[in-house]
Each structure stands twice: as structure tokens, then as C-alpha cells.
Tab-separated table of C-alpha atoms in Angstrom:
chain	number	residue	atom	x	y	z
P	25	UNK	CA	0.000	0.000	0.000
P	26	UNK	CA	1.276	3.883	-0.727
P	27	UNK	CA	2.460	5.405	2.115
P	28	UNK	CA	0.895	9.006	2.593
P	29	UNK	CA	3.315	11.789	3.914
P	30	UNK	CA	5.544	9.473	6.521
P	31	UNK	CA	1.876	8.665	8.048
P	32	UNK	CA	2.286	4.969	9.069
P	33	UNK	CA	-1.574	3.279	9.194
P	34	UNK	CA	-1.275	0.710	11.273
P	35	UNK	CA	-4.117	-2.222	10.980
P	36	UNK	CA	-7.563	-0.735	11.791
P	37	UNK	CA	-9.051	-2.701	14.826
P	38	UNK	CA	-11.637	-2.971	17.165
P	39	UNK	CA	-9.476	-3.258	20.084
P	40	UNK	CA	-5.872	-2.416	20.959
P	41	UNK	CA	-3.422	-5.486	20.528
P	42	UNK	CA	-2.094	-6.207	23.915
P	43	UNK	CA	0.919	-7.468	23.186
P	44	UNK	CA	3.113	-4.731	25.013
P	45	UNK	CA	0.285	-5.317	28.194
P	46	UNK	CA	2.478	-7.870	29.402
P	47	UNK	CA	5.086	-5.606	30.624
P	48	UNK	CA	5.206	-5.092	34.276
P	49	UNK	CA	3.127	-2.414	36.540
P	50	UNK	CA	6.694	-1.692	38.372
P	51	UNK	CA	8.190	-1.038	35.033
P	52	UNK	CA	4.983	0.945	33.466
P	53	UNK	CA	5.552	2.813	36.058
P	54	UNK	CA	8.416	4.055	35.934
P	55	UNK	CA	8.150	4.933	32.577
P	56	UNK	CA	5.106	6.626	32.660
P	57	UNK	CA	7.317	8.868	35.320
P	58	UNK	CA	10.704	9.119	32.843
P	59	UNK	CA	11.648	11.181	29.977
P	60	UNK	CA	12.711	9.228	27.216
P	61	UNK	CA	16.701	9.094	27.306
P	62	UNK	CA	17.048	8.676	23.639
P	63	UNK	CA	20.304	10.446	21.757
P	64	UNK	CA	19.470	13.852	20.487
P	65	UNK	CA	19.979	12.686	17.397
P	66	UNK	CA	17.982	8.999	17.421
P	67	UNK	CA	14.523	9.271	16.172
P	68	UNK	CA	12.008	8.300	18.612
P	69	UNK	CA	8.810	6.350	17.574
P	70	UNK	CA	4.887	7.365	18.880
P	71	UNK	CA	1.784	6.155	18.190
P	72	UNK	CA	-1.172	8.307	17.724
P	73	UNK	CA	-4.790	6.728	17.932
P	74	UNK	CA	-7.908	8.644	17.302
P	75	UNK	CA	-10.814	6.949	14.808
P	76	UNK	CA	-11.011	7.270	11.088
P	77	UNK	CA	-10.438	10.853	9.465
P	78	UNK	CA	-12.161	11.352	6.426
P	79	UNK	CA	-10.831	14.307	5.702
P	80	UNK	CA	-6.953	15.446	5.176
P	81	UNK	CA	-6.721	17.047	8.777
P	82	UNK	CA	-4.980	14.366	10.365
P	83	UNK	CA	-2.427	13.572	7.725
P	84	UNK	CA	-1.006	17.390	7.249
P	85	UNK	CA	-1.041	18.246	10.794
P	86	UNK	CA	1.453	14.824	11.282
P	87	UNK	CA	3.186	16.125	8.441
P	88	UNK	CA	4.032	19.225	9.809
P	89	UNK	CA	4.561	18.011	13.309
P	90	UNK	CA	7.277	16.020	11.562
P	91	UNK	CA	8.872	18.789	9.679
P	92	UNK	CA	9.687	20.558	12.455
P	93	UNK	CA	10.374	18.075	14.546
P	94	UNK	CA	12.492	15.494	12.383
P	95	UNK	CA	13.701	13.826	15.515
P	96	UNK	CA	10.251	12.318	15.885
P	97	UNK	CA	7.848	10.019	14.117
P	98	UNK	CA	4.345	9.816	14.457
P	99	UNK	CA	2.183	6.054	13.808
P	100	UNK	CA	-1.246	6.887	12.851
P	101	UNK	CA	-3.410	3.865	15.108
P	102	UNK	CA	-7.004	4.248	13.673
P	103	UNK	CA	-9.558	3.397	15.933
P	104	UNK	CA	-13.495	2.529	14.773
P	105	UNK	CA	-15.316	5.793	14.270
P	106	UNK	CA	-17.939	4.752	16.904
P	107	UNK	CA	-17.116	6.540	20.230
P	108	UNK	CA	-18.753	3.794	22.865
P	109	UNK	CA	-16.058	1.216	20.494
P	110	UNK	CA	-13.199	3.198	20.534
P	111	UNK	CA	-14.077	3.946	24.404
P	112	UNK	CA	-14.270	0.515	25.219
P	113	UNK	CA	-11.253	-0.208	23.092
P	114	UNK	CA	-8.873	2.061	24.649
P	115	UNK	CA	-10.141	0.829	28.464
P	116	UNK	CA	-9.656	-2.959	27.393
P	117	UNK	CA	-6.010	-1.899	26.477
P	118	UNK	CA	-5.146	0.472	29.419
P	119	UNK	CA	-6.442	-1.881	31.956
P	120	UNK	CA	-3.589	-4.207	30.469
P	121	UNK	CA	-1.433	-1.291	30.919
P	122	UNK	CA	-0.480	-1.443	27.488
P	123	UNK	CA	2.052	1.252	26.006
P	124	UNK	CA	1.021	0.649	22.227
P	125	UNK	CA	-0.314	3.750	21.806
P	126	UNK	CA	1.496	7.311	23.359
P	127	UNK	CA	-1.030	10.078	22.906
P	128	UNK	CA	-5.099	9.309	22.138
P	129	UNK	CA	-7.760	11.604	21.576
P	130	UNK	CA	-10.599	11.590	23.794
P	131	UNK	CA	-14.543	12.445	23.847
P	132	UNK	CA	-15.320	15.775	25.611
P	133	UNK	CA	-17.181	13.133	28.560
P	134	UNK	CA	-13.713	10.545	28.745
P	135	UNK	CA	-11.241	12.560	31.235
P	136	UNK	CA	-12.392	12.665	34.469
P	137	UNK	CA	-13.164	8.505	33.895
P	138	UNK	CA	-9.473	8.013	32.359
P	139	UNK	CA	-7.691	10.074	35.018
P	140	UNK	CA	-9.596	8.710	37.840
P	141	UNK	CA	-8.865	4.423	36.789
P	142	UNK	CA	-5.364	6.277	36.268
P	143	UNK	CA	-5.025	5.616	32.379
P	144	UNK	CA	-3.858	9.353	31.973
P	145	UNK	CA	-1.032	11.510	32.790
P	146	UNK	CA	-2.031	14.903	34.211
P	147	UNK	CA	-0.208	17.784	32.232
P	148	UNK	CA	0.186	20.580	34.319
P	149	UNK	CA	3.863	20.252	34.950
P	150	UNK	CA	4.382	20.069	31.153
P	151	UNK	CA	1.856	22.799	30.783
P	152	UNK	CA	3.938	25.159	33.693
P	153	UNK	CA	7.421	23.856	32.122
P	154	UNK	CA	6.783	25.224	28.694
P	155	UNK	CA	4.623	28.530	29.505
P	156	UNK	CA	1.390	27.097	27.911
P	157	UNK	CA	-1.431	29.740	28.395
P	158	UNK	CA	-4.271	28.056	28.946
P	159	UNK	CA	-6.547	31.226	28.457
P	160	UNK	CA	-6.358	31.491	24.779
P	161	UNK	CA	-8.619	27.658	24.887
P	162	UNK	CA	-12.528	27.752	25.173
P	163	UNK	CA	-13.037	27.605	29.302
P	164	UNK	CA	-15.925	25.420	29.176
P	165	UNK	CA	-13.818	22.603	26.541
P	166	UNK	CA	-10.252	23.409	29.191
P	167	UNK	CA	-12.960	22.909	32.181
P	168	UNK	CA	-14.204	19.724	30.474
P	169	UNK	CA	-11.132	17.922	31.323
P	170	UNK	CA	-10.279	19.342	34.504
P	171	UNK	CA	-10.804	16.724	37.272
P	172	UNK	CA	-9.388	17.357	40.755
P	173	UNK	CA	-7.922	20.090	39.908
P	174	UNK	CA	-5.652	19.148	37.437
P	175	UNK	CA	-5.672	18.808	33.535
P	176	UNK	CA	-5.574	15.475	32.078
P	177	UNK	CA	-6.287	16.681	28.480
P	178	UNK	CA	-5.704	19.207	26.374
P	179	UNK	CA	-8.964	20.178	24.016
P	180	UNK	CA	-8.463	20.501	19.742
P	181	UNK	CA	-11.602	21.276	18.517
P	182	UNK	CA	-14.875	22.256	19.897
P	183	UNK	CA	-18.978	21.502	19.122
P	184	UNK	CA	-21.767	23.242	21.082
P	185	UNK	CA	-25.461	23.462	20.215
P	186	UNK	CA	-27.021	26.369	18.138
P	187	UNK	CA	-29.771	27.815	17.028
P	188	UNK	CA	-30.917	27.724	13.477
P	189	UNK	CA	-33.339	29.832	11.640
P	190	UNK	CA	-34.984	30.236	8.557
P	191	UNK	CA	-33.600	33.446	7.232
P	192	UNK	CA	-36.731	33.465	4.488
P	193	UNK	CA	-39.098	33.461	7.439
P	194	UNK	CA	-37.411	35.098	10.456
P	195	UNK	CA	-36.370	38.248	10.327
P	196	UNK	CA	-32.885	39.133	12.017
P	197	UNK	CA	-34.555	41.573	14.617
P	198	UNK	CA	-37.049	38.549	15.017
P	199	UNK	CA	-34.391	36.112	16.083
P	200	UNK	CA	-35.298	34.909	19.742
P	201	UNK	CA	-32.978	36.035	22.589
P	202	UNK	CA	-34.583	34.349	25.063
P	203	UNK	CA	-36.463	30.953	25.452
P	204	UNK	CA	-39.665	32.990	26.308
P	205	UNK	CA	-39.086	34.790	22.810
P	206	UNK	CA	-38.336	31.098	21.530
P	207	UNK	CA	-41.501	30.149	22.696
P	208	UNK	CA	-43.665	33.056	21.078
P	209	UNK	CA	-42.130	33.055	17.962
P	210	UNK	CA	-42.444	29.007	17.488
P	211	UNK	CA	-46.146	29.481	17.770
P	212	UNK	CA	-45.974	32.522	15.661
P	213	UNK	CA	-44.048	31.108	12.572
P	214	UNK	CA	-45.717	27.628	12.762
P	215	UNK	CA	-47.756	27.385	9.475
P	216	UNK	CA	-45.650	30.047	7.622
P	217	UNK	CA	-43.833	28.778	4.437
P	218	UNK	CA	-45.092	25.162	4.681
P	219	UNK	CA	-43.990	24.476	8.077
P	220	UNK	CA	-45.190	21.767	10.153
P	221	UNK	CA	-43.407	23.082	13.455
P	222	UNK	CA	-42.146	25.997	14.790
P	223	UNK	CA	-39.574	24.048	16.676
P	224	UNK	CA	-37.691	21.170	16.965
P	225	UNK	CA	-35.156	19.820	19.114
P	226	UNK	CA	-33.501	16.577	20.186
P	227	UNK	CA	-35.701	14.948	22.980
P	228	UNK	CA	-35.107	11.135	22.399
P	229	UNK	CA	-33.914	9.356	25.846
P	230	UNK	CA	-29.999	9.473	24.811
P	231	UNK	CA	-27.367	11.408	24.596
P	232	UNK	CA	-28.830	14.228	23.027
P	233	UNK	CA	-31.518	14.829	25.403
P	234	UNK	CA	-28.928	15.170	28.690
P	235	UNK	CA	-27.063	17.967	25.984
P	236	UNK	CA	-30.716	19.730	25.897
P	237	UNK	CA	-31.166	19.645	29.388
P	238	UNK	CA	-27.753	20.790	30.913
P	239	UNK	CA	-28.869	23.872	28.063
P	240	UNK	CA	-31.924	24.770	29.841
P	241	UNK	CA	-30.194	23.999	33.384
P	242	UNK	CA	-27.205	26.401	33.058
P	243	UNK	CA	-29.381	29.128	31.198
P	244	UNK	CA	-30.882	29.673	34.556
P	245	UNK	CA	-28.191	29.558	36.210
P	246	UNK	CA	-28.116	25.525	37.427
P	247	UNK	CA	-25.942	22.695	37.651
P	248	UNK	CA	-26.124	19.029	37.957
P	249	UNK	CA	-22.700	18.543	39.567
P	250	UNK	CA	-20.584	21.323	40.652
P	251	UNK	CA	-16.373	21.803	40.543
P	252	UNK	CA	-16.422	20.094	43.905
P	253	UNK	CA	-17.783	16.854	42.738
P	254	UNK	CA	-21.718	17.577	44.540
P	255	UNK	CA	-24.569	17.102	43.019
P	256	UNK	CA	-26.303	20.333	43.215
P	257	UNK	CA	-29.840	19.427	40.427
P	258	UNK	CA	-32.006	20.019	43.421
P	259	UNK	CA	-32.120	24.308	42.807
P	260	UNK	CA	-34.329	26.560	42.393
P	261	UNK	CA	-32.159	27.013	39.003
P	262	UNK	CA	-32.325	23.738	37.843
P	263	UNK	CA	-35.943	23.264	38.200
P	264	UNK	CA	-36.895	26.489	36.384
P	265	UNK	CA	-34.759	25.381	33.501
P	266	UNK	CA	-36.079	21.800	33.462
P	267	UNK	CA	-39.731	22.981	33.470
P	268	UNK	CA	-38.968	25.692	30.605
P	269	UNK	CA	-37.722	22.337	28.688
P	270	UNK	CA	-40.607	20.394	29.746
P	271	UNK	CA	-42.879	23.228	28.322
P	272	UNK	CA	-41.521	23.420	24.878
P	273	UNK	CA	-41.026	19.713	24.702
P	274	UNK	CA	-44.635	18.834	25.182
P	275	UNK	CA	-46.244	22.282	23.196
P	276	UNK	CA	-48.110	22.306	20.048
P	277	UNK	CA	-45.036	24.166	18.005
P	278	UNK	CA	-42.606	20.623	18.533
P	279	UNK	CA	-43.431	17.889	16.670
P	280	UNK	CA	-45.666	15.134	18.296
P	281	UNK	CA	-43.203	12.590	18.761
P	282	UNK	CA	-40.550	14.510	19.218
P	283	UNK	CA	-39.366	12.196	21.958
P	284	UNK	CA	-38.228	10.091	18.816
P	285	UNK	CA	-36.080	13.151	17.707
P	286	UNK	CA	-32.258	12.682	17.237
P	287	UNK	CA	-29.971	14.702	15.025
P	288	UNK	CA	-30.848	12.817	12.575
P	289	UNK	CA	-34.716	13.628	12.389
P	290	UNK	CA	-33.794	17.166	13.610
P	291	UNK	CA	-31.699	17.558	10.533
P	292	UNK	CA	-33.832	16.449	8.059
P	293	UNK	CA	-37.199	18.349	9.463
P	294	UNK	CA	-35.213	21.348	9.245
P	295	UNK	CA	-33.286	20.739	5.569
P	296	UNK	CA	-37.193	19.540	3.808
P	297	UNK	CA	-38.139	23.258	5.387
P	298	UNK	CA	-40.626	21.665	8.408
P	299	UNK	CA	-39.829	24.432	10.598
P	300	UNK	CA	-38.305	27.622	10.958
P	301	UNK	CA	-36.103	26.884	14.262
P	302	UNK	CA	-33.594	24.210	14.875
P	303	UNK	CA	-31.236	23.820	17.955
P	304	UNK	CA	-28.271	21.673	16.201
P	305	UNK	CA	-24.512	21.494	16.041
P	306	UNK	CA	-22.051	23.464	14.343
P	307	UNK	CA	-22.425	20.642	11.594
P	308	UNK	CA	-25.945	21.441	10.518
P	309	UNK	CA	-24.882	24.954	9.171
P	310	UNK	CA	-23.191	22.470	5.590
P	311	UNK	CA	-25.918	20.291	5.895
P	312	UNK	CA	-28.884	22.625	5.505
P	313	UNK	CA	-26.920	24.546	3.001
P	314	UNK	CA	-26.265	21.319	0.870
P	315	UNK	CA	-28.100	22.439	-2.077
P	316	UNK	CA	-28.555	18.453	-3.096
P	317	UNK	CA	-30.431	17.429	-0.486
P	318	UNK	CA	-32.025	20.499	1.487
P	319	UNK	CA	-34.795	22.971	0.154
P	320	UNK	CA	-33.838	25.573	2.440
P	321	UNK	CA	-30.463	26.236	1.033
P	322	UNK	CA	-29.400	29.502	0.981
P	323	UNK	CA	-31.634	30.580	3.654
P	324	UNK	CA	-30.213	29.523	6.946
P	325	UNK	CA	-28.548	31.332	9.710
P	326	UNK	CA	-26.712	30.814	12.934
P	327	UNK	CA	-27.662	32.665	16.303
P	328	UNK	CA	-26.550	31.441	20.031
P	329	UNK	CA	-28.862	29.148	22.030
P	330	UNK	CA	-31.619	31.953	23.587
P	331	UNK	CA	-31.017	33.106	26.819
P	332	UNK	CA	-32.426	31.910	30.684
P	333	UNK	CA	-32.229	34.000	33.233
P	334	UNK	CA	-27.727	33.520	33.690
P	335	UNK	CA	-27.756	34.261	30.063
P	336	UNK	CA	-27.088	31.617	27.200
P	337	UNK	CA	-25.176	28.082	27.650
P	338	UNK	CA	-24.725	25.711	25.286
P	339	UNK	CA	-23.557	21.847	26.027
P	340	UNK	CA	-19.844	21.133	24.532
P	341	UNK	CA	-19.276	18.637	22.260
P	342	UNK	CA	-15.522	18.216	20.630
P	343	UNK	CA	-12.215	16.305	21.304
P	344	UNK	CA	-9.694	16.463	23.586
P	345	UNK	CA	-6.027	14.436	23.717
P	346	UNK	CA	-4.334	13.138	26.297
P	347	UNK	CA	-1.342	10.975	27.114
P	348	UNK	CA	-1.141	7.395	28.138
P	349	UNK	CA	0.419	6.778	31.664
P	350	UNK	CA	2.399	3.531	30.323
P	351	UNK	CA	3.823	5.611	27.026
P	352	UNK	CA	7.924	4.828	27.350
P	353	UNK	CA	8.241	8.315	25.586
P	354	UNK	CA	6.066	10.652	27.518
P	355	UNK	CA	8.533	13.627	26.519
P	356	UNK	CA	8.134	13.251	22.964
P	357	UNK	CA	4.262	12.899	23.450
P	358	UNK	CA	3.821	15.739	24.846
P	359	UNK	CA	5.661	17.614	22.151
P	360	UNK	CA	3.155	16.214	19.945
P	361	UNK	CA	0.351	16.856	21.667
P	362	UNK	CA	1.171	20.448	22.154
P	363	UNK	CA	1.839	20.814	18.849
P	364	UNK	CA	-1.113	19.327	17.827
P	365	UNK	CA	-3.458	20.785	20.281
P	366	UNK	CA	-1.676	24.202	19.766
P	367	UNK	CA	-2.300	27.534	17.676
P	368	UNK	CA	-0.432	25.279	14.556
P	369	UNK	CA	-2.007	21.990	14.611
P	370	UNK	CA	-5.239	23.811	15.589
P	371	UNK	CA	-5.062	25.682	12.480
P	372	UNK	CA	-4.305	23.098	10.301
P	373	UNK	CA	-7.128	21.132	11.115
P	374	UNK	CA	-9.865	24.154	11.285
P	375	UNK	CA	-8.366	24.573	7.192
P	376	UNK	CA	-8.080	20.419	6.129
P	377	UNK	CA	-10.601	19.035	8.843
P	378	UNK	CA	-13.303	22.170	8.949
P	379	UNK	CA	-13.189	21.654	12.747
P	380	UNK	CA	-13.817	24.670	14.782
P	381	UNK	CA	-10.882	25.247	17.120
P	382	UNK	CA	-10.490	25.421	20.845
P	383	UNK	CA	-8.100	28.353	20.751
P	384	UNK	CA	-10.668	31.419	20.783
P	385	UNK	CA	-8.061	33.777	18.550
P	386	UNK	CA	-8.136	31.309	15.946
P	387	UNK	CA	-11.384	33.114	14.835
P	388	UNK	CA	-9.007	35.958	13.802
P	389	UNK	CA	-7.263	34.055	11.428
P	390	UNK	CA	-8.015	34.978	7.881
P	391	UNK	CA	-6.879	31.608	5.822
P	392	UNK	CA	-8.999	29.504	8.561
P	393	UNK	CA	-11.611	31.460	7.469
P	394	UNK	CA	-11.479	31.669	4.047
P	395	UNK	CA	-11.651	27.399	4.655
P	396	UNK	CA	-14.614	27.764	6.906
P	397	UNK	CA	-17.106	31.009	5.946
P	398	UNK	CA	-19.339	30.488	8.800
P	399	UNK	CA	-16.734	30.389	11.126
P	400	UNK	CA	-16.357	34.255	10.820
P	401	UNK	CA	-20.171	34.805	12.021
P	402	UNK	CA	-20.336	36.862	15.710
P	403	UNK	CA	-23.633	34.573	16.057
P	404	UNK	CA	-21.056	31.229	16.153
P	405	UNK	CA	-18.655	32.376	17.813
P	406	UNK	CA	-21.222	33.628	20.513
P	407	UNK	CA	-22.684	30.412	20.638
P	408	UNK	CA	-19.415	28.261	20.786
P	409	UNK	CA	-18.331	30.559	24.293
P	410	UNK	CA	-21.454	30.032	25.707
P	411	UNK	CA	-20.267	26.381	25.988
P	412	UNK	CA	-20.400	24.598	29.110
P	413	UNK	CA	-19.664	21.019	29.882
P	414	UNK	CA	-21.715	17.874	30.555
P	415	UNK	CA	-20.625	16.929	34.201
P	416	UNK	CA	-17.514	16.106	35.030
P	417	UNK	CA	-17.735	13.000	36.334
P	418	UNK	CA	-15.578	9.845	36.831
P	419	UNK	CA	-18.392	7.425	35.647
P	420	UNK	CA	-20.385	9.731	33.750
P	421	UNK	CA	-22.179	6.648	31.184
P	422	UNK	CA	-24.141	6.162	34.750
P	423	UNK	CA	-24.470	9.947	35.519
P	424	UNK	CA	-25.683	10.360	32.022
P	425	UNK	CA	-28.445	7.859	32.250
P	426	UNK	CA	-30.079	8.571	35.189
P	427	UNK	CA	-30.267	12.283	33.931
P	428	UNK	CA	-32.112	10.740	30.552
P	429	UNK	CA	-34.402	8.371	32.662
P	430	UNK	CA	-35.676	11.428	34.612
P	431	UNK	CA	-35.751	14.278	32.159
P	432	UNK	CA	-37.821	11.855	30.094
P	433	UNK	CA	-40.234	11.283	32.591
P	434	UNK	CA	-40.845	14.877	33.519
P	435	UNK	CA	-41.342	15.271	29.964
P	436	UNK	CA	-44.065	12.247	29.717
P	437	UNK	CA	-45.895	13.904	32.900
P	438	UNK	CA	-44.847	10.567	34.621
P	439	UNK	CA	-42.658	12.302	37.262
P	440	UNK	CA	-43.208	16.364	37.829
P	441	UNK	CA	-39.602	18.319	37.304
P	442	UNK	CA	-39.585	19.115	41.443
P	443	UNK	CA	-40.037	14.830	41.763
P	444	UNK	CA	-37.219	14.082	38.714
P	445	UNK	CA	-34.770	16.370	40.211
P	446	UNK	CA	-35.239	14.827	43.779
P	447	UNK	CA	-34.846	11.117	41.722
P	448	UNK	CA	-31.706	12.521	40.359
P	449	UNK	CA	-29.916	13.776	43.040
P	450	UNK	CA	-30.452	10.658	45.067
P	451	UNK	CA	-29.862	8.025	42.452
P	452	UNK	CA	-26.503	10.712	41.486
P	453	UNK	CA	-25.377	10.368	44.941
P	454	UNK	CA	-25.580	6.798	45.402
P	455	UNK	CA	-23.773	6.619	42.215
P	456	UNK	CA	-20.709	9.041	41.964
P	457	UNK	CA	-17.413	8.269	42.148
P	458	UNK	CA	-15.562	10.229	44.668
């Protein structure tokens, strides 16, 4: 097989080959703990895992990692392109303490699990070492893999939800600020053009839904768990937000079974021109502009998620990377994963990858875009700082169902928000890892 720019592809695979996981813990250790003592001039070996990039991102970022630092080569793992697989992948190999792979990237939700089972290295004393100034990065993706009180990752690219609106039947003085506006204008512009809704939203019991809720809980100023590891859902905050989800969940403007609604049926209500507002990701702006498949093309425009009473907050999606504890080179992988998580490799991947990047001033940068129009919009930038994370939590799979079990019965009337919230915080306590 061709070779592509020095990127070596090893075998794609479900799990990590364990092969190095017979290697002692007393001798993991202690390299997870020493810099590699390689000669300046011997080339040193890492292996970078993340799943499958379809686009070039990947491949010139390595490329120029390698330019300028020709002491160092980079092996491109590729993991499946399912996050719960690749999850359960990397945990099968670390819990072998494996040192196949060096640095990994990691969903938004993985750090606080990784660095509590001790898969991780933190990074502050590389971080302090080289002068890294952590306030140029989104502080809700930095906070997202913060866990206590140090920094296990370092964030590349970001995702938080939006709102999207028809520009052919809103207005721009029209757009909603606030979820009260929401409300009035969804039962306003319902009917208009052909729509069937005058809102829609993702209100399945999954994912999605807890990325709804923590919306409506931190736009009035809630939490679920706070930087101290507490559960704090049982506010006056959180309830008000909860019940202003319940409300538009069960109105006339959603659709009736929106409880079925994903992404997926949320994208294509909104790109066969169903209804007039969308809350989406950062994704949805090329989708609904894809002239082959949506009919509102040309008409579509990006505001920030409307406003509770502590303003607008959107939940953060993205990537983060991290280092394995066992890597034998853990100097070298953090040169690459500051490179790669830095202003350069940041920038590289916004152009190649259209990812939106972590480091705020990157929004500046003219040739970034040039590759990525809508990146230049106030309205998306607005809405990507109003990000805030899903909580931090060690086992947050369990955290994040008991939210969707009890957000979905307030919204099917089978528990009221002041009972769900009161189910939450017990069944959260029971459950968190301290």
C-alpha cells in the first residue's frame, strides 16, 4: 500500500493489541514517570490513535509536526469511528497497561473517567514547564477535562449546540434572545412557508436529550454537579430550567413525537423546510446549506442558544487528547500533543478538517476562514463561548443515564420536574465516584 506523507496506518481494529500489556506495573511505572533518554539525534517512535479521518486534517497536521520536529515520528493507530467502540477499546487496552499507543484523543465526557482508573497523565507540569497559556482555549472545553484540579487533556476542537433559523421566514430583529421569545415566535411562525413546526429539538432518551437539558439547566443559572464533585440538580435554578424544557417539549409548536427526535430527524425536518427553528450542532450549518439534499439552502442562519435568566449556555461537544500513563516516551508525546493541540495543529485542522478550534483567537485568522465562511459569524462564535460542559464525572455513562431516565419522565408527565430532580440527586449520589 502507498504510504501518505511518513503517516504509518497501522491495521484498523476494534481493540488495541495487547501485546506490550504484558510488561510489568513496576516497570509501566516508571516509565510513565521518565523522559525518554534517547540520543538527540535517534529518532524516537509514537503512536497516535484517534478513529477514522475522512478528511486530510490528520495527515497534514502529522506532516508538519514532523517537519519541524524530524527527531520524531508519528504512527497513525485508527480506531473505529464509533465513540462507545473506541471507548471501550482504549479501556480494554489500558487496563492491560499497554504502552502501544502514546497520545489518544478523547470524547469531551472521557477525562475525568481516564484520570480517575489512572489511564492518563495529568499535564500541568508540562503545561507550567513550557509557559502554555491556557486562556487562549474555550473555558468550558479546558474545564471539560479538569478533574481534581488538574488537567488530564488538552482540548483541539470544539462543538456546542445552536440555534438555526430560517432566514426566508425570520427576520434578524425577530431572532429569539430568550427561550420565552423562543416560545412566542415558534407558535408565531408555525404554518408560515409550509412548516409543520415551529420548533424542533432533540428529545429522544440518549445522549442528546442530557445535551438539551444541561442547556436549559445552566441558562438559569443551574448545575447538575458542581467543581467540587456535589450534586447540586435540586435548585431553584435547575428546576426552572427543566420545566422551561418540559414546556416546549410537550407544546403544540414541537413535533408530536418529538421524543423520537435525534440529530438525525432534527436535521432532516429542518433541511425539507418543516420548521423555521432548529437547535443543532455546528455541523448542521453544511448540511442545511447542501443544495442536493435540502430545500432551504441559501436561507439559513446561525444565532446562540436563547437566553435563561444567567444568560445563554450551550452543552460542549468536541475532542480532547491526552497521554497514556504507560507511554515509554512521555517527553516526545507531549511535544506532539502540544503541537497538535496548539495555535499550529489547531489551524491546520480548522483549514483540512473544517473543525472549529479550541483556541478562541483562531477566529481571527483569515486563511482559517477563508476554509470555513461560517466560522467568521459573531452569532457562532457567541454560541461556541457560551459552551459549558456535561458533568464532570468519573463514571459519567451512569451519571448520564439517570439524567435521561428522569428528564424523560418529567417530559411524559410521569414524574413532575420538582419529583425528577429529587430522583436525580439521590440516584446521582448513590452513584458518583468520589
Amino acid at each position: 500500500m502507498k504510504k501518505v506523507n511518513k503517516i504509518k496506518y497501522l491495521a484498523a481494529a476494534v481493540s488495541l493489541s495487547l501485546a506490550l500489556g504484558a510488561c510489568s506495573s513496576k516497570e509501566n511505572s516508571e516509565t510513565s514517570t521518565t523522559v525518554s533518554d534517547k540520543g538527540k539525534d535517534e529518532k524516537v517512535t509514537i503512536v497516535y490513535s484517534r478513529g477514522k479521518d475522512q478528511t486530510k486534517g490528520t495527515e497534514k497536521m502529522v506532516e508538519a509536526f514532523e517537519k519541524s520536529h524530524p527527531n520524531i515520528d508519528i504512527k497513525f493507530k485508527e480506531m473505529p469511528n464509533d465513540s462507545g467502540q473506541q471507548h471501550d477499546a482504549y479501556i480494554t487496552a489500558l487496563n492491560a497497561k499497554s504502552a502501544e499507543i502514546d497520545v489518544f484523543d478523547m470524547d469531551v465526557v472521557w477525562p475525568a473517567e481516564f484520570a480517575q482508573a489512572d489511564y492518563v497523565m495529568p499535564l500541568d507540569r508540562f503545561i507550567q514547564q513550557d509557559g502554555i497559556d491556557l486562556n487562549e482555549y474555550n473555558q468550558g472545553a479546558l474545564a471539560a477535562a479538569q478533574f481534581n484540579g488538574k488537567q488530564w487533556a488538552l482540548p483541539k476542537f470544539i462543538d456546542a449546540g445552536l440555534l438555526y433559523y430560517r432566514t426566508d421566514l425570520v427576520k434578524e430583529e425577530e431572532v429569539p434572545k430568550t427561550w420565552d421569545e423562543l416560545i412566542t415566535a415558534a407558535k408565531a411562525k408555525k404554518g408560515e412557508g409550509g412548516t409543520k413546526f415551529g420548533y424542533v429539538m432533540q428529545a429522544k432518551q440518549y445522549e442528546g436529550l442530557v445535551c438539551n437539558a444541561i442547556e436549559f439547566v445552566a441558562a438559569y443559572g443551574g448545575k447538575f454537579i458542581n467543581e467540587k464533585n456535589e450534586v447540586v440538580i435540586n435548585s431553584p435554578e435547575a428546576i426552572k430550567g427543566l420545566k422551561k424544557l418540559v414546556e416546549i417539549a410537550t407544546s403544540d409548536f414541537v413535533p408530536g413525537n418529538v421524543t423520537t427526535f435525534t440529530e438525525v430527524e432534527s436535521d432532516q425536518a429542518f433541511v425539507e423546510g418543516q420548521t423555521p427553528f432548529l437547535r443543532n450542532w455546528p455541523y448542521e450549518y453544511a448540511s442545511a446549506n447542501d443544495k442536493e439534499k435540502s430545500k432551504v439552502a441559501g436561507k439559513v442562519a446561525i444565532a446562540p442558544l436563547p437566553k435563561g435568566d444567567a444568560g445563554s449556555a450551550a452543552a460542549l461537544g468536541g475532542w480532547m487528547a491526552g497521554i497514556n500513563k504507560y507511554s515509554k516516551h512521555p517527553k516526545e508525546a507531549w511535544e506532539f500533543l502540544k503541537f497538535m493541540a496548539g495555535a499550529e495543529g489547531q489551524k491546520i485542522d480548522a483549514i483540512y478538517g473544517g473543525h472549529a478550534p479550541a483556541i478562541t483567537k483562531l477566529f481571527e485568522d483569515q486563511e482559517i476562514l477563508d476554509a470555513n465562511p461560517s466560522f467568521a459569524d459573531k452569532n457562532f462564535q457567541e454560541g461556541l463561548n457560551a459552551a459549558v460542559p456535561r458533568p464532570v464525572a468519573a463514571n459519567y455513562q451512569e451519571i448520564s443515564e439517570i439524567i435521561q431516565i428522569h428528564v424523560s419522565k418529567a417530559i411524559a408527565g410521569e414524574e413532575t420536574v420538582e419529583d425528577a430532580v429529587k430522583n436525580m440527586e439521590k440516584e446521582m449520589n448513590e452513584k458518583l465516584v468520589k
